[in-house]
mmCIF file of C-alpha atoms in Angstrom:
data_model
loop_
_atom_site.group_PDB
_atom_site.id
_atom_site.type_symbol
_atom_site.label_atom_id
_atom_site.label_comp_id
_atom_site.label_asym_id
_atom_site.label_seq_id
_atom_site.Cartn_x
_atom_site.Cartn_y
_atom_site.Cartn_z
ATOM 1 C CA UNK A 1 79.201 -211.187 32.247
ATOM 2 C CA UNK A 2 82.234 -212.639 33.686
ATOM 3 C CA UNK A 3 80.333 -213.890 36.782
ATOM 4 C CA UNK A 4 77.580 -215.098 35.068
ATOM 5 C CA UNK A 5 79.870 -217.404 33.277
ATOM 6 C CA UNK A 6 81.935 -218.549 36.515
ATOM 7 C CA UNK A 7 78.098 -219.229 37.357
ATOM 8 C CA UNK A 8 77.402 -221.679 34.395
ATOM 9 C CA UNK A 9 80.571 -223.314 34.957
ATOM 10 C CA UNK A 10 79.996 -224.618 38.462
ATOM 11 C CA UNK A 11 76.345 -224.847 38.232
ATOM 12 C CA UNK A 12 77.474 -227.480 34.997
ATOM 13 C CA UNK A 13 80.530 -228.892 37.089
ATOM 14 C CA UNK A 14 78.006 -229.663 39.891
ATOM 15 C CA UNK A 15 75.075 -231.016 38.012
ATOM 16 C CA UNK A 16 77.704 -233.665 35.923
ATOM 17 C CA UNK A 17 79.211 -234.586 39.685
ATOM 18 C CA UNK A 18 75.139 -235.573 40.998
ATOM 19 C CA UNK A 19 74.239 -237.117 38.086
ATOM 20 C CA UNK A 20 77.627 -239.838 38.369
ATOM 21 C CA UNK A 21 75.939 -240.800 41.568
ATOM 22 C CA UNK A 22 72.524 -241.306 40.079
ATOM 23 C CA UNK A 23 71.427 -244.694 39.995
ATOM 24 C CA UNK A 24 68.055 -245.794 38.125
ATOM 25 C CA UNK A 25 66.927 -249.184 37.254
ATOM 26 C CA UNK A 26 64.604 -248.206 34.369
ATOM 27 C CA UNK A 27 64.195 -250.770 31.497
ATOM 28 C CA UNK A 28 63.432 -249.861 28.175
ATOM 29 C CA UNK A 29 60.972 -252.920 28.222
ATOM 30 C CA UNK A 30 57.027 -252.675 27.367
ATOM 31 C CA UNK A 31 54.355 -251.976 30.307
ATOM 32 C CA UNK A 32 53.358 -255.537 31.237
ATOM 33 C CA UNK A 33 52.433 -256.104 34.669
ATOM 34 C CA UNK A 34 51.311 -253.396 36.909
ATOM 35 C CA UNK A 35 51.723 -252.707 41.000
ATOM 36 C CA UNK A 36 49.225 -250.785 42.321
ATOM 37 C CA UNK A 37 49.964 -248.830 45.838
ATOM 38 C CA UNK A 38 46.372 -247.205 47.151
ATOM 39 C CA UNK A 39 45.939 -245.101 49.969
ATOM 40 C CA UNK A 40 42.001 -245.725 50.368
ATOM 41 C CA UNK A 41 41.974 -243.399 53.684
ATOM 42 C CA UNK A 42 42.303 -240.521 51.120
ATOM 43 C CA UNK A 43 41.116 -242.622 47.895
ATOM 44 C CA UNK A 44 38.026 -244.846 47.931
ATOM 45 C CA UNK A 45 37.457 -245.962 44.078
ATOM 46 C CA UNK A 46 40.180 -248.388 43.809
ATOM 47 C CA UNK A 47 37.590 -250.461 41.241
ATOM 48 C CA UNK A 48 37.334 -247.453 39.096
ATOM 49 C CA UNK A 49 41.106 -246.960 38.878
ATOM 50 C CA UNK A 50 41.675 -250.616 38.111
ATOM 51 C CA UNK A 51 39.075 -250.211 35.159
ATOM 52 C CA UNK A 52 40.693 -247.172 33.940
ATOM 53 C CA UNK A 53 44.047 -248.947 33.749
ATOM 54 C CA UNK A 54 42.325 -252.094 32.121
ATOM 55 C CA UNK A 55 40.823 -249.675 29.698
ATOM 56 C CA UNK A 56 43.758 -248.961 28.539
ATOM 57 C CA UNK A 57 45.018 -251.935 27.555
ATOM 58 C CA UNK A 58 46.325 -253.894 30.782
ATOM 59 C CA UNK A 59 45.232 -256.836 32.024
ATOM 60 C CA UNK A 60 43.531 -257.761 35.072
ATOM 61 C CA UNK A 61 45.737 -260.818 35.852
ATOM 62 C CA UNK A 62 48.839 -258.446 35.312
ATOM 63 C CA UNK A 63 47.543 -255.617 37.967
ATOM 64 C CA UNK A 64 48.690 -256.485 41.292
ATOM 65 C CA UNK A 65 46.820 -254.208 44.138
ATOM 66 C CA UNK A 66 47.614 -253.534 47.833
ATOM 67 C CA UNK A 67 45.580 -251.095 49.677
ATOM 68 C CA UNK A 68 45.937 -248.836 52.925
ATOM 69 C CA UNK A 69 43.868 -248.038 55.523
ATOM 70 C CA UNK A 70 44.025 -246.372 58.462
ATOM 71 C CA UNK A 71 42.003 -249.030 60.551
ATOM 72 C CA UNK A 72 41.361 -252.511 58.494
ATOM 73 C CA UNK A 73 38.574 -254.729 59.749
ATOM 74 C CA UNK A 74 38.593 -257.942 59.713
ATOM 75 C CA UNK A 75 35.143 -259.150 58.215
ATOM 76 C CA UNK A 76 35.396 -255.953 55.987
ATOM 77 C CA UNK A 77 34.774 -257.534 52.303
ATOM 78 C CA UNK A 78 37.647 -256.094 50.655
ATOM 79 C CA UNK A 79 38.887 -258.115 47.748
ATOM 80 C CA UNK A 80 42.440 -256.516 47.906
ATOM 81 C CA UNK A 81 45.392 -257.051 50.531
ATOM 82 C CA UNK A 82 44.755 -254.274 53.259
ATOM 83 C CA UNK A 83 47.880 -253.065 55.211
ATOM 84 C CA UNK A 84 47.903 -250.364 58.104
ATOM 85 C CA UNK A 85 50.499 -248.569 59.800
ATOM 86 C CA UNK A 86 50.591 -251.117 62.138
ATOM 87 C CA UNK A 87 52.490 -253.555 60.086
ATOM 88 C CA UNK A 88 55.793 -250.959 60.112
ATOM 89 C CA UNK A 89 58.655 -251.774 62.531
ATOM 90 C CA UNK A 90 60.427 -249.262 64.253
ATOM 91 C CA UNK A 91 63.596 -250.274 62.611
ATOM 92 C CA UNK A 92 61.518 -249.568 59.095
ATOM 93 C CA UNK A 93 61.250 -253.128 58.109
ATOM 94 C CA UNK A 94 57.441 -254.307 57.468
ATOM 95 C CA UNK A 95 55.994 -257.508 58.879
ATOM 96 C CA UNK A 96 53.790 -258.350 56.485
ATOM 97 C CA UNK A 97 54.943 -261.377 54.289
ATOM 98 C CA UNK A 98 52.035 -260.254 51.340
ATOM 99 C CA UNK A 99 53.523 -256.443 51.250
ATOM 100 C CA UNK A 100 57.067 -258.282 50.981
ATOM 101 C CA UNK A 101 56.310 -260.317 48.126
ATOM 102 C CA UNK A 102 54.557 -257.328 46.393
ATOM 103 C CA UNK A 103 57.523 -255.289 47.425
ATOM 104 C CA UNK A 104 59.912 -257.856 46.021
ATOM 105 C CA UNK A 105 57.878 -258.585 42.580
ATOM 106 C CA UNK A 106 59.321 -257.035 39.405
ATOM 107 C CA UNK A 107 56.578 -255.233 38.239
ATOM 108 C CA UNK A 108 57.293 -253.163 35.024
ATOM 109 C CA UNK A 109 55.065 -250.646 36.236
ATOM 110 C CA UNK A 110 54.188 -249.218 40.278
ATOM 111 C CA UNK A 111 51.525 -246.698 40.131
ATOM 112 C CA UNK A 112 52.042 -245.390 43.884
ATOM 113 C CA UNK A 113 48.528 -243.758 44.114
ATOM 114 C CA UNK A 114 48.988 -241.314 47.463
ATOM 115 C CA UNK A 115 49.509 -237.664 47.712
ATOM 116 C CA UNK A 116 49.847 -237.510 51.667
ATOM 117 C CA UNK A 117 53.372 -239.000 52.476
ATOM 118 C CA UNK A 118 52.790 -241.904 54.874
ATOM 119 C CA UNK A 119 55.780 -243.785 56.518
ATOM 120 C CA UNK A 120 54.732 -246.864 55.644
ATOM 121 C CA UNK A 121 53.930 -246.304 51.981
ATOM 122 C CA UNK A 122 57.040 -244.354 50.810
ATOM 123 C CA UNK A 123 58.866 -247.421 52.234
ATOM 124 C CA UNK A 124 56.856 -249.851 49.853
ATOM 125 C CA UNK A 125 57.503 -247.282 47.043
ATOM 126 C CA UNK A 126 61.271 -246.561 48.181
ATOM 127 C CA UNK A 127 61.649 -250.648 48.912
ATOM 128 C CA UNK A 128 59.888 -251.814 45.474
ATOM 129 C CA UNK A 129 61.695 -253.472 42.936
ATOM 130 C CA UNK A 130 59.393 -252.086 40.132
ATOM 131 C CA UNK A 131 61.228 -250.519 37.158
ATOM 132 C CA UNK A 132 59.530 -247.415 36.263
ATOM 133 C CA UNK A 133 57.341 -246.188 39.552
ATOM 134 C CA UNK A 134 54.714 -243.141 39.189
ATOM 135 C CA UNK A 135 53.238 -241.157 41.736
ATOM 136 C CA UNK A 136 51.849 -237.728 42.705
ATOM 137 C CA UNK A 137 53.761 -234.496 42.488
ATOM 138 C CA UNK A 138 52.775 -233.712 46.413
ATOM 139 C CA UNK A 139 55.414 -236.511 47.429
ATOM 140 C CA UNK A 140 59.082 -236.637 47.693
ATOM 141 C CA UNK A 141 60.118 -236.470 44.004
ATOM 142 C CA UNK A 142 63.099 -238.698 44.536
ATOM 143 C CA UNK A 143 60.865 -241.706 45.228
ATOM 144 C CA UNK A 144 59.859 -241.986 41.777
ATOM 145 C CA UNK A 145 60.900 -241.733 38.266
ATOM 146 C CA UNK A 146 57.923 -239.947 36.907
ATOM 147 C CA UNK A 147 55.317 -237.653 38.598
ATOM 148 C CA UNK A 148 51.692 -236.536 38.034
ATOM 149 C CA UNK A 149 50.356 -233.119 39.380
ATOM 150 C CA UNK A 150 46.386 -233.941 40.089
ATOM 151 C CA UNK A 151 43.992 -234.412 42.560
ATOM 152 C CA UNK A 152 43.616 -237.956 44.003
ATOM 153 C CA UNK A 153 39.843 -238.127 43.280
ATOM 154 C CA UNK A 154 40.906 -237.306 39.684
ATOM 155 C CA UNK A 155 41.565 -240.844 38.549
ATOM 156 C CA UNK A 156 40.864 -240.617 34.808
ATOM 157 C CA UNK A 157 43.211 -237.275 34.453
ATOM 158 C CA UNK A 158 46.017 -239.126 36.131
ATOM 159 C CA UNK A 159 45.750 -242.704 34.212
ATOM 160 C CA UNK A 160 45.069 -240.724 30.856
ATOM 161 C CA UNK A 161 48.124 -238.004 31.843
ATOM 162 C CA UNK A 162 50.410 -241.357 32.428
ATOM 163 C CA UNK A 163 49.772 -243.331 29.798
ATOM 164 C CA UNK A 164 50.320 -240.527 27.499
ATOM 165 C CA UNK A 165 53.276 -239.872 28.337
ATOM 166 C CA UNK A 166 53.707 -243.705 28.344
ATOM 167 C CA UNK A 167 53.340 -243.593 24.862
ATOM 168 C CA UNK A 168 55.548 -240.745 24.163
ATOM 169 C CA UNK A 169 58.439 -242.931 26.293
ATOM 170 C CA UNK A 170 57.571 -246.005 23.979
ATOM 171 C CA UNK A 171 56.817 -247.701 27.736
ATOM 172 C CA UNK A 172 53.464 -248.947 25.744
#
């Protein structure tokens, strides 16, 4: 009995001493413009994930979308900003000025829709200067503020999971 309270005391004394160093930028402001962070290697219906989220009440001009892929080809006709690993530095810095900007945009909402941790795209999530950033319970849960256990393919569990919970967090 008298360990199990020594226990509790530390365990306390040590969770108040991490959470003084825990810095989070998350607004208590509405859902308004959503980032959108695809892996399509692993993903392929972007279209249908952008009309689940517009289904829910977002707009189209307020969804901003960058997508991955392991090779991009040129004449491909892919209506979104395609990024490979190629554009990541060895010192960690990306060259692309559009992942910049989108890195650098203060979205209210970054929906980082991976499950396979990539170097390159846990630097855009780590990097972004979104407020509230989502992603899948298979990455490193200290890149975002709220996580979703699914399956990738399952788009409509994971947008209809999140904005539940939205709702409960008056984000919406």
């Amino acid at each position: 009995m008298f360990l199990n309270y020594i226990k509790n005391f530390f365990v306390k004394k040590t969770l108040k001493n991490s959470l003084q160093n825990l810095k989070t930028n998350v607004s208590d402001d509405t859902i308004q413009t959503v980032g959108l962070l695809v892996d399509a290697s692993d993903f392929t219906a972007t279209e249908l994930l952008i009309a689940a989220l517009i289904e829910q009440g977002i707009l189209l001009e307020n969804i901003k979308t960058i997508v991955y892929c392991d090779i991009v080809k040129k004449n491909q006709g892919i209506k979104y900003t395609t990024f490979s690993a190629g554009q990541l530095k060895w010192s960690g810095q990306i060259a692309s000025v559009e992942i910049n900007d989108f890195i650098n945009e203060k979205f209210d909402l970054l929906i980082s829709y991976y499950n396979v941790e990539k170097a390159i795209l846990l630097q855009i999530t780590h990097n972004s200067k979104a407020q509230f950033k989502v992603g899948f319970s298979s990455i490193d849960k200290r890149l975002n503020h709220f996580i979703i256990k699914t399956e990738i393919n399952n788009y409509s569990v994971f947008i209809s999971e999140l904005f539940k919970y939205l709702k409960l967090l008056n984000k919406i």
